[in-house]
CSV table of C-alpha atoms and ligand atoms in Angstrom, one decimal:
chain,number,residue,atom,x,y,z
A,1,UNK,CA,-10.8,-4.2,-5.2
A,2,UNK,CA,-8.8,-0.9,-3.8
A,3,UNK,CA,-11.0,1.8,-3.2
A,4,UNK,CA,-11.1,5.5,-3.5
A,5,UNK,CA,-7.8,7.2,-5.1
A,6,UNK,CA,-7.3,10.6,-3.4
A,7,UNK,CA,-4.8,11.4,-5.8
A,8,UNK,CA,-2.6,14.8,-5.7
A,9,UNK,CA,-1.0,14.2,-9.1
A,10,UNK,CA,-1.8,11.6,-12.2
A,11,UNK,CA,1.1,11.2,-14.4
A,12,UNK,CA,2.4,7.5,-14.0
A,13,UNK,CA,5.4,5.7,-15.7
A,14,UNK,CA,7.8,3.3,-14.9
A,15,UNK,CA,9.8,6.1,-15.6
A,16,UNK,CA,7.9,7.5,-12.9
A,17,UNK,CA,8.7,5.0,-10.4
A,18,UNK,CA,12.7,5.9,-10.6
A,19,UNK,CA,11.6,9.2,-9.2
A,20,UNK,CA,10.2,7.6,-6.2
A,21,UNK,CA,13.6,6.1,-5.1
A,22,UNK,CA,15.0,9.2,-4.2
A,23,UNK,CA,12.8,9.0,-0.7
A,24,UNK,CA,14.5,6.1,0.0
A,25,UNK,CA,17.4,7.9,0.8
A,26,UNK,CA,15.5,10.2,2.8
A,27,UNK,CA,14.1,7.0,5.0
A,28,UNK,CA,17.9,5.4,4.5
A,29,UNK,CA,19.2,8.2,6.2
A,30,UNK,CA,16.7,8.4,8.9
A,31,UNK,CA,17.5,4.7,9.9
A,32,UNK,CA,20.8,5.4,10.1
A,33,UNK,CA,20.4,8.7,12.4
A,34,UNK,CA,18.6,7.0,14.9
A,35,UNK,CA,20.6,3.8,15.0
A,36,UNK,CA,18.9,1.6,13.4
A,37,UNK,CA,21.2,0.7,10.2
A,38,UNK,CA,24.7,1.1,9.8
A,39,UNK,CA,26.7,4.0,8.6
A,40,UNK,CA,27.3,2.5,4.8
A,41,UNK,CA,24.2,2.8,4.3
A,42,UNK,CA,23.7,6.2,5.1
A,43,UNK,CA,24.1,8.7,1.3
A,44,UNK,CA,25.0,12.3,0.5
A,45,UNK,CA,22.0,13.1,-0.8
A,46,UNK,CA,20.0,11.2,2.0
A,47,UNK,CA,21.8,13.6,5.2
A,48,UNK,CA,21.3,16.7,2.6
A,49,UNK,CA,17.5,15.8,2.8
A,50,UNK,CA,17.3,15.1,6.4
A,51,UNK,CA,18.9,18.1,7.4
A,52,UNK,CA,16.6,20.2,5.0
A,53,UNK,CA,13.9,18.7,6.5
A,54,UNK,CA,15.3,19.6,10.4
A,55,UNK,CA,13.5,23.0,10.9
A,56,UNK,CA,10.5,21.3,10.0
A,57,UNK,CA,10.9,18.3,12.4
A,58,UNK,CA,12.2,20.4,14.8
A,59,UNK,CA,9.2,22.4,14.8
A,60,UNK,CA,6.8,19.8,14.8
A,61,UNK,CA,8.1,18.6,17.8
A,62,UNK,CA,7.9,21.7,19.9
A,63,UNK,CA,4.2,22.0,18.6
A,64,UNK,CA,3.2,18.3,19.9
A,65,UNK,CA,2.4,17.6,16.3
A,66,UNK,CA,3.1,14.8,14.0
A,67,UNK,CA,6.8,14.5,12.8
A,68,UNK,CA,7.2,12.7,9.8
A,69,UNK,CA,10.6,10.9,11.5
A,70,UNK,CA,8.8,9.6,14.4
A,71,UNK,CA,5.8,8.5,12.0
A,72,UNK,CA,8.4,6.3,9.7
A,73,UNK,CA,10.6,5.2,13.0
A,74,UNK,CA,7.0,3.7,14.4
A,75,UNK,CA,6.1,1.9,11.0
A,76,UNK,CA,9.7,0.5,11.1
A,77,UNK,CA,10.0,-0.9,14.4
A,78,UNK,CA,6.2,-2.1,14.2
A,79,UNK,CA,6.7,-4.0,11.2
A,80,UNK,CA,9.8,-5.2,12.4
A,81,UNK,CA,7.8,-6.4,15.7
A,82,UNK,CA,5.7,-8.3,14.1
A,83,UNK,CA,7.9,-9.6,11.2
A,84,UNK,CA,10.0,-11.0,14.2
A,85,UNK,CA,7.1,-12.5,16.2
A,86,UNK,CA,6.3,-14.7,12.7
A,87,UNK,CA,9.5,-15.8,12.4
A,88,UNK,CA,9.8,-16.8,16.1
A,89,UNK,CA,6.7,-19.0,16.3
A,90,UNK,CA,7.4,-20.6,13.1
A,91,UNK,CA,5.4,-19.5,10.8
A,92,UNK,CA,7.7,-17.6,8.7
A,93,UNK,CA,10.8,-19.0,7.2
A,94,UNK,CA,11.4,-16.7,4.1
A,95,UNK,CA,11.0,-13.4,3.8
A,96,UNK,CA,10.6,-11.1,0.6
A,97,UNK,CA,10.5,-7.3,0.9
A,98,UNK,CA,9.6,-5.7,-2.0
A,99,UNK,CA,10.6,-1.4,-2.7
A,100,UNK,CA,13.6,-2.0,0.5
A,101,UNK,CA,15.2,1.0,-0.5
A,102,UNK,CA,17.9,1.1,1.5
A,103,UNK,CA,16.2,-0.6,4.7
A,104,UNK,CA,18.2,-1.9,7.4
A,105,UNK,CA,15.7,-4.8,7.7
A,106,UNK,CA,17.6,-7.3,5.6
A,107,UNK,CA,20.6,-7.0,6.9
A,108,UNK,CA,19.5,-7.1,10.3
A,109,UNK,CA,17.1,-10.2,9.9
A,110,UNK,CA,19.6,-11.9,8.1
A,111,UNK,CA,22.5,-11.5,10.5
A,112,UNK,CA,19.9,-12.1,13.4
A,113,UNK,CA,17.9,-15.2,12.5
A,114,UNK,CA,21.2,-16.5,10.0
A,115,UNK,CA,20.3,-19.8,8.5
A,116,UNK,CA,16.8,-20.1,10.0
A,117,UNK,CA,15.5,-17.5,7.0
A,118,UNK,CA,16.2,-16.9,3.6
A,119,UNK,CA,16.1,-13.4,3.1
A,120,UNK,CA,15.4,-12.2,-0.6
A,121,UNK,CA,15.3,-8.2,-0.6
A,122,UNK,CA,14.2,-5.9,-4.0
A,123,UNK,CA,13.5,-2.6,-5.5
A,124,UNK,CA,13.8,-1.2,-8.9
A,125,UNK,CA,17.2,-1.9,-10.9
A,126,UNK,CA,19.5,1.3,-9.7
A,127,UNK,CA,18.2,1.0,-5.8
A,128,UNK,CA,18.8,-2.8,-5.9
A,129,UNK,CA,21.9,-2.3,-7.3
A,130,UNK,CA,23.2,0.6,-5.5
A,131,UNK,CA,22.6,-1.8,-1.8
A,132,UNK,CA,23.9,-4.9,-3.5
A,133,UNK,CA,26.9,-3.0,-3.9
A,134,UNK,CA,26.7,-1.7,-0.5
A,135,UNK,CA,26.4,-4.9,1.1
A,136,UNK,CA,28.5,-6.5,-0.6
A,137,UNK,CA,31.4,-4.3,0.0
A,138,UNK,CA,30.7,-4.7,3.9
A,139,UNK,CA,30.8,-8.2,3.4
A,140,UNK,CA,27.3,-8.3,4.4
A,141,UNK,CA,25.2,-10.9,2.4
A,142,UNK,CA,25.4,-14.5,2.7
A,143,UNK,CA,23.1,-17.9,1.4
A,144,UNK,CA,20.2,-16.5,3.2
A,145,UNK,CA,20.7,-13.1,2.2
A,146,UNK,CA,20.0,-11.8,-1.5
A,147,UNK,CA,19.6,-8.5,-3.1
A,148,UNK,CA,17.6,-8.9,-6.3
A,149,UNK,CA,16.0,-6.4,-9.0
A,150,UNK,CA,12.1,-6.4,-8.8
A,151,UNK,CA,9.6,-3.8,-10.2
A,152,UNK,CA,6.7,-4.5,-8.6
A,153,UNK,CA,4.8,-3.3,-11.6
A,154,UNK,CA,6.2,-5.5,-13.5
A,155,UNK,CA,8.7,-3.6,-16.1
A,156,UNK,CA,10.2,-4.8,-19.0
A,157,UNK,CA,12.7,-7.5,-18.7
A,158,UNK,CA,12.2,-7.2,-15.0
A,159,UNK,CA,12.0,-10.8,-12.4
A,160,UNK,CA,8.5,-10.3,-11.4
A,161,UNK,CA,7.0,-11.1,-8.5
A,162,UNK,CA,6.8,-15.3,-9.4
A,163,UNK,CA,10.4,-15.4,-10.4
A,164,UNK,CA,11.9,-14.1,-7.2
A,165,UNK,CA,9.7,-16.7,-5.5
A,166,UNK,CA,12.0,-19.7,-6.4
A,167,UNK,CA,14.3,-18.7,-3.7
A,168,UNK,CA,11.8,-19.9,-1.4
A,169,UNK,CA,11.2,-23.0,-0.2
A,170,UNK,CA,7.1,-24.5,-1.3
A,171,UNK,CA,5.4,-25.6,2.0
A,172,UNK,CA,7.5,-22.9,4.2
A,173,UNK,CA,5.9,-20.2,5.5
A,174,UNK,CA,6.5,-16.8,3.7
A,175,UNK,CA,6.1,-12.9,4.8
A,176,UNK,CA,5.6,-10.3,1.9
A,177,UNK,CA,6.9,-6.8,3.1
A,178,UNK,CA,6.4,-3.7,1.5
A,179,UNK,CA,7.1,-0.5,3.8
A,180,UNK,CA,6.5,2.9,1.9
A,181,UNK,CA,5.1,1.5,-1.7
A,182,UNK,CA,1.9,2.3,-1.3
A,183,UNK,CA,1.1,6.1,-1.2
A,184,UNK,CA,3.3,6.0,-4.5
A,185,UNK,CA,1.1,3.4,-6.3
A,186,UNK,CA,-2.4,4.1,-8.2
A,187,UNK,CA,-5.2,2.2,-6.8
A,188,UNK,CA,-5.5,0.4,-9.9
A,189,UNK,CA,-1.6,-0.5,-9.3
A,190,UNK,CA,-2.7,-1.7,-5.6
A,191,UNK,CA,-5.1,-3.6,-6.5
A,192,UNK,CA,-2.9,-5.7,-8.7
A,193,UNK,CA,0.0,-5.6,-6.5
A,194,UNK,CA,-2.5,-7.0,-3.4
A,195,UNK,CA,-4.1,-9.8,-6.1
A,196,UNK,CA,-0.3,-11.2,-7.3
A,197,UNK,CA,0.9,-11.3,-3.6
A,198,UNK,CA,-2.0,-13.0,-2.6
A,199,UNK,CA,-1.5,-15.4,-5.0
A,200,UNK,CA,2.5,-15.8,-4.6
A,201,UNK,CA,1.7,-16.2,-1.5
A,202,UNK,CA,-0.8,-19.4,-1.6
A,203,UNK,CA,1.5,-22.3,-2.5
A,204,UNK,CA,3.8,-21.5,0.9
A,205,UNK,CA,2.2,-23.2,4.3
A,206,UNK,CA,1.2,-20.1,5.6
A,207,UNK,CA,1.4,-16.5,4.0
A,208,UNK,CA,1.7,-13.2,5.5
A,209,UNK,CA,1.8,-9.7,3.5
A,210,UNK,CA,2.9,-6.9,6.0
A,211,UNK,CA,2.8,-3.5,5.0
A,212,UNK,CA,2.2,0.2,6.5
A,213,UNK,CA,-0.9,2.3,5.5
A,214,UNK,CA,-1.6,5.9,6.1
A,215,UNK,CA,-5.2,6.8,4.8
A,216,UNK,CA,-6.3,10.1,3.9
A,217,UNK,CA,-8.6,11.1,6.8
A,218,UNK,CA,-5.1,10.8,8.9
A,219,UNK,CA,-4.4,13.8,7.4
A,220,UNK,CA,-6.0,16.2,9.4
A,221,UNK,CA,-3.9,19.4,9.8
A,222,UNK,CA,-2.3,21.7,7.4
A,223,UNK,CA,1.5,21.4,7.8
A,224,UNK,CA,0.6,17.2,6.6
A,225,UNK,CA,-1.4,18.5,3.7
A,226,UNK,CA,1.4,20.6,2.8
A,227,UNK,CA,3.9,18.0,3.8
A,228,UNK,CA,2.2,15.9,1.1
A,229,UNK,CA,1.8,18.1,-1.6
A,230,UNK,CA,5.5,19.1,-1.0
A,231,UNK,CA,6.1,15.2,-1.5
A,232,UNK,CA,4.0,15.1,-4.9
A,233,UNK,CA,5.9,17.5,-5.9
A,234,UNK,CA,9.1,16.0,-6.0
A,235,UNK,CA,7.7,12.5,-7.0
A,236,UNK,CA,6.8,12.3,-10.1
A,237,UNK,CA,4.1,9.7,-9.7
A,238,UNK,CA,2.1,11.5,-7.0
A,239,UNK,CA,1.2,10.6,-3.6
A,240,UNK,CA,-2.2,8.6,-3.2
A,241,UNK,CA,-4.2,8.2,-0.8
A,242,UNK,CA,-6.1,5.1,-1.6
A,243,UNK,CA,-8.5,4.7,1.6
A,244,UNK,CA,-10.2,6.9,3.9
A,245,UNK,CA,-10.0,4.8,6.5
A,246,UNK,CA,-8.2,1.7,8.1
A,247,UNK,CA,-11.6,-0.5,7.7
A,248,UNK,CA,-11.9,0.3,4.1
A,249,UNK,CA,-8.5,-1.1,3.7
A,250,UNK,CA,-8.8,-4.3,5.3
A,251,UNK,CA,-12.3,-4.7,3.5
A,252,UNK,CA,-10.2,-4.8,0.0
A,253,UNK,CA,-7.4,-7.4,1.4
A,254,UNK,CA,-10.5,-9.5,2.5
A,255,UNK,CA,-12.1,-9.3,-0.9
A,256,UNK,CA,-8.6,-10.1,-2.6
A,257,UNK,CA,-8.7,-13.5,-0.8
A,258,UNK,CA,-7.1,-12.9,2.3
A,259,UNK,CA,-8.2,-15.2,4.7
A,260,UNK,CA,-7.5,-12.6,7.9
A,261,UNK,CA,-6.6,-8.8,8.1
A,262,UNK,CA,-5.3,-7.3,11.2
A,263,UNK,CA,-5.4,-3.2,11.5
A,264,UNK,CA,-2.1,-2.6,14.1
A,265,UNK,CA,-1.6,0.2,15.6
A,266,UNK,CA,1.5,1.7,16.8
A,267,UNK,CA,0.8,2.8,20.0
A,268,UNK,CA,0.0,-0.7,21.1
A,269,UNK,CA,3.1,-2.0,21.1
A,270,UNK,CA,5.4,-0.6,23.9
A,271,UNK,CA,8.9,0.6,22.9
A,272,UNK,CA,7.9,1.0,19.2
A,273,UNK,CA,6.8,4.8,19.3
A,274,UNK,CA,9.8,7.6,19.5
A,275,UNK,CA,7.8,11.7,20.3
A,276,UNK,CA,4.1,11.2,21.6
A,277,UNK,CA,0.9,9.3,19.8
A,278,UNK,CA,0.5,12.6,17.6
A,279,UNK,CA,2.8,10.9,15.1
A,280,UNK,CA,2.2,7.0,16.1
A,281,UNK,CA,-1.7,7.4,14.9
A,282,UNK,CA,-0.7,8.7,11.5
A,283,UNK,CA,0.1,5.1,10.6
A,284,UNK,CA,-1.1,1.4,10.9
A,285,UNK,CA,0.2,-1.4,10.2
A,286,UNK,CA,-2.0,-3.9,7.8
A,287,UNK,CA,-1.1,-8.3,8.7
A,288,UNK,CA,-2.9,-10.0,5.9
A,289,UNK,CA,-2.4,-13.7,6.4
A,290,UNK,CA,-3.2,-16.9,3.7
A,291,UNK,CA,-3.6,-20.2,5.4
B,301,SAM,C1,10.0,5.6,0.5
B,301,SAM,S1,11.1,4.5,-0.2
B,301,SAM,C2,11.0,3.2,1.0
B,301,SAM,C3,12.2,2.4,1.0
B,301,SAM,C4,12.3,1.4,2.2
B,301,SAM,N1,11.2,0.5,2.1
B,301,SAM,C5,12.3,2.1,3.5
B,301,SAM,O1,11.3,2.1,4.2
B,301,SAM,O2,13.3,2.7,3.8
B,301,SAM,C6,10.2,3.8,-1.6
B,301,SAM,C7,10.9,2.8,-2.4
B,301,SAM,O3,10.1,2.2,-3.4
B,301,SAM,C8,10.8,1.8,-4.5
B,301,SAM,N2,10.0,1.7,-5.7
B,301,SAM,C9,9.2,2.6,-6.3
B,301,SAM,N3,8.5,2.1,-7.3
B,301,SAM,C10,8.8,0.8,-7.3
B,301,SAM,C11,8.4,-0.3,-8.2
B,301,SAM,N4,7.6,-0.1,-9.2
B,301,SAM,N5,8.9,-1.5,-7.9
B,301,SAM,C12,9.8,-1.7,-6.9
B,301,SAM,N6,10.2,-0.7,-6.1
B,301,SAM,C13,9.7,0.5,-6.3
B,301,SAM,C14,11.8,3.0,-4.6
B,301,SAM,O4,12.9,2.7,-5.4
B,301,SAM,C15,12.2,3.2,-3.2
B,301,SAM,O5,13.3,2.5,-2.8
C-alpha cells in the first residue's frame, strides 16, 4: 500500500499524462548540457526551458541552496551507479526503463555493455516515438537495444507492462527503472504500478526495480515549494508527494512483496554529486530487489 498523497493538484487523465512529457525535455536537455547524452538528443523547446530556468539555478547556487539541475544530475548518475554495479556482478541481464523520456541511459548501457544486455526502453506513444526516431537516425539502436510504446497506466491499445516483458529472457535477471514517474503519479497509481512490477518481476532469477524518490518533508524551504507549485502548474496531473519520509516508502515496497528495500543516498557515492549536499539530500534512490 502507498501512503499519504500530498497532492498540489487532482485532475488525472491519460490525457493528463501527455502533459507530463514536456519535462522530459527539460531533464533531456539537462543531460545533454552537462555531457551526459549526446547532442541529438538535446530539443528546441528543452534549451528554451533550461535557459528560462538559468536565473533560478544560478541563484540557487550563489545561495548554497538546492538547485534542481544538481538534484536530477545526482539521481542520474546514482541510478546509473547502481544499475551498473547489477549488471557487473551478474545479476542483471535485461533492463526495462519505463517514462525514459529522452534519457541517455539506453543508449549508453547499450553501447557500453553491447550484447551482454538487452535493453528495452519506453514512455508514452509521442516520447517513444519521438527517441525512436532519434536513435534511429544516429544509427543508434541495435538487437539489444529497443525503443517501445508503454503507458505505465496502462492506456488503451497500449503494450502494458507484461507484453514488453517478452523481450526478456525467463530465468535472467531483470532491473525495472523508472527515473522521474513518480511525483507525477497518484498514490493510488503507485500503488499499482509498484504491485505489476513486483510481479513482472518474479518469474526472472533475480529482480530489481530502481527508481528515485523525493518525499515531501525534503521540501523544506520556500523557493522548493514554489519550485513545485510552479511544476503543478504546468503539468496537468499535479505533482505528488506520496511519502513523508524515506522509511515510509520502503515500508510500502516491503508490503508489496519486495523481498529487500535499500534507501541510497547520494552523497554516499563519491563522484555522483555535482554543487554541495544541499541538493544531493533532496533525493534518494529506492533498490527494491525479488529473489
Ligand atoms: C520528468 S520526465 C523523465 C524522463 C526521463 N526518465 C529522464 O529522467 O530524463 C517524465 C517522463 O514520464 C513520461 N510519462 C508520463 N506519464 C507516463 C505514463 N503514464 N506512462 C509512461 N510514461 C509516462 C513522460 O512522457 C516523460 O517522458
Amino acid at each position: 500500500m502507498v501512503g499519504h498523497d500530498e497532492t498540489m493538484r487532482t485532475r488525472r487523465t491519460h490525457h493528463g499524462s501527455e502533459s507530463i512529457s514536456p519535462t522530459a525535455h527539460y531533464t533531456g536537455y539537462v543531460w545533454v548540457h552537462n555531457g551526459l547524452a549526446p547532442g541529438y538528443l538535446a530539443t528546441t523547446r528543452g534549451k528554451a526551458y533550461y535557459h528560462a530556468m538559468r536565473p533560478g539555478t544560478a541563484l540557487g547556487r550563489m545561495l548554497g541552496g538546492p538547485v534542481l539541475e544538481d538534484v536530477l544530475l545526482a539521481r542520474h548518475r546514482l541510478i546509473d551507479r547502481l544499475l551498473s554495479t547489477a549488471i557487473e556482478s551478474g545479476r542483471v541481464r535485461g533492463v526495462l526503463e519505463l517514462a525514459a523520456g529522452l534519457s541517455p541511459r539506453g543508449l549508453e548501457f547499450a553501447h557500453h555493455y553491447g550484447t551482454e544486455i538487452t535493453y528495452v526502453e519506453t514512455d508514452l506513444p509521442g516520447m517513444a516515438a519521438r527517441k525512436y526516431t532519434a536513435l534511429r537516425r544516429a544509427g543508434a539502436l541495435g538487437p539489444n537495444h529497443r525503443v517501445e510504446s508503454l503507458d505505465v497506466l496502462g492506456g488503451h491499445d497500449q503494450e502494458d507492462v507484461t507484453t514488453v516483458l517478452r523481450h526478456f529472457a525467463r530465468g535472467r535477471g531483470l532491473a525495472v527503472v523508472s527515473e522521474g514517474l513518480l511525483n507525477y503519479l497518484s498514490a493510488e497509481e503507485v500503488g499499482g504500478l509498484w504491485s505489476r512490477i513486483h510481479a513482472a518481476l518474479r518469474p526472472f532469477g533475480e529482480g530489481l526495480y530502481l527508481s528515485d524518490l523525493h518525499v515531501s518533508t525534503d521540501r523544506r524551504g520556500p523557493a522548493e515549494a514554489f519550485g513545485a507549485r510552479l511544476l503543478g502548474m504546468f503539468v496537468r496531473s499535479g505533482v505528488h508527494f506520496h511519502f513523508t519520509d524515506s522509511a515510509r516508502a520502503r515500508a510500502a515496497l516491503r508490503a508489496t512483496g519486495f523481498d529487500r528495500v535499500t534507501v541510497h543516498h547520494p552523497s554516499d557515492f563519491p563522484g555522483v554529486l555535482t554543487g554541495g549536499p544541499a541538493s544531493a539530500d533532496r533525493v534518494r534512490v529506492l533498490a527494491a530487489e525479488t529473489r
